[in-house]
Amino acid sequence: MSLPHSVPVSWFLVLAALLFAIGVAGALTRRNGIGIFLSIELMLNAVNVELVGYSRLLGERTGQVMVLFVMAVAAAEAAVGLGLFIAVYRQRRTIDVNRLNLMRW
Amino acid sequence: MRPLDLLWLVPALPIAGAALNGLICLFWPKAGKSTATLIGVGFPGVSMLVALAAIWQYLHGTNPAPFEQTLWSWTAGTFSIPVAFLLDPLSVVMLFVVTFVGFWIHVYSAGYMSHEAGYRRYFAYLNLFMGAMLLLILGNNFLVMFVGWEGVGLCSYLLIGFYFDQSFPPQAGRKAFIVNRIGDFAFLVGMFALFAKYGTLTYSAIFPKVVSAPEALTAPYALGLTFAGFVALCFFIGAMGKSAQIPLYVWLPDAMAGPTPVSALIHAATMVTAGVYMVVRSNAIYQLAPEIGTFVAIIGAFTAILAASIGLVQNDIKKVLAYSTVSQLGYMFLAAGLGAYTAAVFHLGTHAFFKALLFLGSGSVIHAMGGEQDMRKMGGLRKYMPVTFWTFALGTAAIAGVPGLAGFFSKDEILHNTAATGHWGLFAIGLFTAGLTAFYMVRAVAMTFFGKFRGTHDQEHHLHESPWVMTVPLLVLAIGAVGSGWVGIPELLGGGNTFHHFLSPVIAQFPEHAIEHPEMAASTEWLLLIASVAAGLIGIGYAFKLYGGGEFGGASWAKRFPVVYRLLDHKYWVDEIYDRLIVKPLGALSRFLWKGFDDTIVDGSVRALAWATELSAEGGRLSTTGNVRHYALYFFLGVLGLFWWILRS
Amino acid sequence: METAIFLIFAALALGSAMVVVTHKSPVYATMSLVLTLFSTAVMFVLLGAPFIGALQVLVYAGAIVVLFLFVLMLLNISKEEHQQEGQTVHRWVALLGAGAFIGLVVPLIYRATQSRNAGALTEEFVSIREFARDLFGRYLLQFEIVGLLLLVAVVAATVVARKPPAAPSGVAGADSPISEVEP
């Protein structure tokens, strides 16, 4: 099946960049730990889009394979991170990152 | 194994003895004195025996050529200097004097220093000195000589400042070392010049080249001098320091702060003669620079008379002898400067014997007086210490030039050569100084040994002749003071001047510039001889007249010429002038460099650096908020920066 | 028509992303993330990688987000926990930084895409068979390593998150790495 592509690939890439930027802003700005995680997932997702976009641009399937790996890593990271969150919450009863500042000067 | 092959042992043994005693000092401080004595006197003793055997073999060998023994080579890249020893007539003479006189002084020290703390340390230093001095005279190149030169300077410092718990001796040691350093610097410059021209510092390589190609050295070189003149001047400045000539003599009188045997060995018989040895060794160069030679002679003559004049008014017995040494060294340089190299070495040898004898005798006196050195508190000691008195008197007679004794022959040789080369002004100075020498020495003898005892009652009870370990060296040296002149009896008096002929191979012979030995009529020679004897006898007689009865006859002169007396008493204010002109400005400069430069700028910049680091660390600390979001922000900004940097192209 | 699909879902993605990043309640944010993920799955299909799109929905939306929700429910995180936001300066810098990022990347994208154009979508590009060939052929080693990584992650998560042992008998054993932290 062959689709005509009236949408230039660059649009996809720009979309991905925008999504990434939004994710970064969120990761840096949110106080809620879960919120930060969600932003990170958003960033990873944006990267996936970018990868597939370039894969399409260059005609290589390698980008798609990379996306698979990124997803696997994201899953692993989410699991471990959430485990950490649980442990922290048990101790400190909060996941407000502002309050998790024992390594202050 | 022939004794000559063991030549290297001669300097090695004393150095080993020093090391051994030093180690014992460090690790077995409670060890008894007998080991110190055994090592400290034994090692130089064996060294002397080896030296005498080597000399015997050399003199009786079929081959009178100089003997060289190479141990190994110092090499640094392409620069290579052999560590090697040379035995030729000149070094034979020096070797005999140094080992023989040195050994007996070591024996004497065992008695003199027996009650001193630091006994072992003393012998370690003294042995080290012997080793260094032997290196100096046995080396076959200027660098080994220089090593010995510096070594004796170091040991001089160590031994002058031996009583380091008092305040003056260390200062005197420092003064000696620093004044010597000035001379050492000049010596080094001379060596550099020689090396630059010849690529080697070995005597047997340089001097033949000098003789065969003298034009190379008579071309203009630096400071308006020829090459030979430049090197000769540099070397002589080195000799000025080491052998206490004007203007660098000021350290020697202060060096009397050291133990008396040290004064005998180092500041009379050996170390101070190193300058004379150096000049004679380099005679090939000096012969090509007659203007420097004249300069050397003038300095020598003026040093002789200056020091003798100061010695007239000294009341410390050791100070009299110290100035006397400076004066006699002046004689040696007077001779060497005028080309009478053998006369200089002759006087060096005889002087070693009688000056060491006089110093050891004075040590005996001081020992008996319980440490008192002021002659005004002595008197009439000949009753109590006959051996000391007679040997001291013999030494005095020798230095005064009494005919038949050693000093007579050597001094007369010098004066004869001065007149023969036409330097009548210098001759007059030398003649007058001979009179002064006789005068001040007899004055010292009279004040010490004649008349009534002027000291305290306790001191009088303490007076005794010294033990045999001290008197035997006195006797041995007395024999030398009498007999050492007989090797150089001039032809005038029937001798064959053996000494002169013995040393002549060492004197370079230039085909064109032959040394003139102007012939003098025998009558003129006799006249000069009588004149010098007369000067001595006048000095002796007048001194006896003034001091022989035990009164201070010189006081009347002091009253009549108070200005002159003050001038002499204050040693012409030379030390004060040096202090004002040189020492104080140098001290101020050093203080400024220390406080104003080193402390403020160098240390200050380091402190500033530390302060800046601390400041930035304090600032940086504030960024560790513990808040992960902040860290993430820094991270992101860093990534952005990196991104921008990579994309710049 | 393709353009229309793109524009709709792009807008949806961006919008829900904004909600994810700004909403106060984490549950709402998570739900919004699901929406974003769906939209990007559509993007994947449009780009000719339907398999990836399916995977996205299955893995991301189906597993990871569910995991998030589980943890949220487990910890019972209430709204009050997240009332005030952080300091203003920090937010502005972050936003500016994000803007700078866009400013850097977009020109780069345009430069990269000017000289090339995507070729026609081929059957070969889209097919799962070819994808599988790559995954289990050329990239087999990487595949295995990722599997190992997942195993390690599972073990780690289990260890990190379990309850500390009940009896503090002084036996050496910090089961939870953060259990020594004083509250």
JSON list of C-alpha atoms in Angstrom, two decimals, chain A residues 24 27-31 36 97-98 100-105, chain B residues 621-634 636:
[
{"chain": "A", "resi": 24, "resn": "VAL", "atom": "CA", "xyz": [11.13, 19.58, 29.40]},
{"chain": "A", "resi": 27, "resn": "ALA", "atom": "CA", "xyz": [9.88, 18.17, 34.07]},
{"chain": "A", "resi": 28, "resn": "LEU", "atom": "CA", "xyz": [11.62, 21.25, 35.30]},
{"chain": "A", "resi": 29, "resn": "THR", "atom": "CA", "xyz": [8.63, 23.05, 36.60]},
{"chain": "A", "resi": 30, "resn": "ARG", "atom": "CA", "xyz": [6.39, 20.58, 38.35]},
{"chain": "A", "resi": 31, "resn": "ARG", "atom": "CA", "xyz": [6.68, 19.93, 42.04]},
{"chain": "A", "resi": 36, "resn": "ILE", "atom": "CA", "xyz": [7.74, 14.98, 36.68]},
{"chain": "A", "resi": 97, "resn": "VAL", "atom": "CA", "xyz": [10.37, 17.21, 45.39]},
{"chain": "A", "resi": 98, "resn": "ASN", "atom": "CA", "xyz": [10.82, 20.52, 47.09]},
{"chain": "A", "resi": 100, "resn": "LEU", "atom": "CA", "xyz": [13.04, 15.99, 49.42]},
{"chain": "A", "resi": 101, "resn": "ASN", "atom": "CA", "xyz": [16.10, 18.11, 49.89]},
{"chain": "A", "resi": 102, "resn": "LEU", "atom": "CA", "xyz": [18.36, 16.31, 52.32]},
{"chain": "A", "resi": 103, "resn": "MET", "atom": "CA", "xyz": [21.35, 16.90, 50.11]},
{"chain": "A", "resi": 104, "resn": "ARG", "atom": "CA", "xyz": [21.29, 20.59, 50.71]},
{"chain": "A", "resi": 105, "resn": "TRP", "atom": "CA", "xyz": [24.46, 22.33, 51.54]},
{"chain": "B", "resi": 621, "resn": "ARG", "atom": "CA", "xyz": [28.15, 25.66, 47.43]},
{"chain": "B", "resi": 622, "resn": "LEU", "atom": "CA", "xyz": [24.96, 27.63, 47.21]},
{"chain": "B", "resi": 623, "resn": "SER", "atom": "CA", "xyz": [23.97, 25.79, 44.09]},
{"chain": "B", "resi": 624, "resn": "THR", "atom": "CA", "xyz": [23.69, 22.50, 45.91]},
{"chain": "B", "resi": 625, "resn": "THR", "atom": "CA", "xyz": [20.17, 23.19, 47.06]},
{"chain": "B", "resi": 626, "resn": "GLY", "atom": "CA", "xyz": [19.21, 19.59, 47.38]},
{"chain": "B", "resi": 627, "resn": "ASN", "atom": "CA", "xyz": [16.28, 20.35, 45.14]},
{"chain": "B", "resi": 628, "resn": "VAL", "atom": "CA", "xyz": [16.27, 18.00, 42.21]},
{"chain": "B", "resi": 629, "resn": "ARG", "atom": "CA", "xyz": [14.42, 20.43, 40.03]},
{"chain": "B", "resi": 630, "resn": "HIS", "atom": "CA", "xyz": [17.22, 22.92, 40.25]},
{"chain": "B", "resi": 631, "resn": "TYR", "atom": "CA", "xyz": [19.70, 20.27, 39.31]},
{"chain": "B", "resi": 632, "resn": "ALA", "atom": "CA", "xyz": [17.57, 19.27, 36.39]},
{"chain": "B", "resi": 633, "resn": "LEU", "atom": "CA", "xyz": [17.51, 22.86, 35.27]},
{"chain": "B", "resi": 634, "resn": "TYR", "atom": "CA", "xyz": [21.27, 23.17, 35.37]},
{"chain": "B", "resi": 636, "resn": "PHE", "atom": "CA", "xyz": [19.14, 21.16, 30.82]}
]
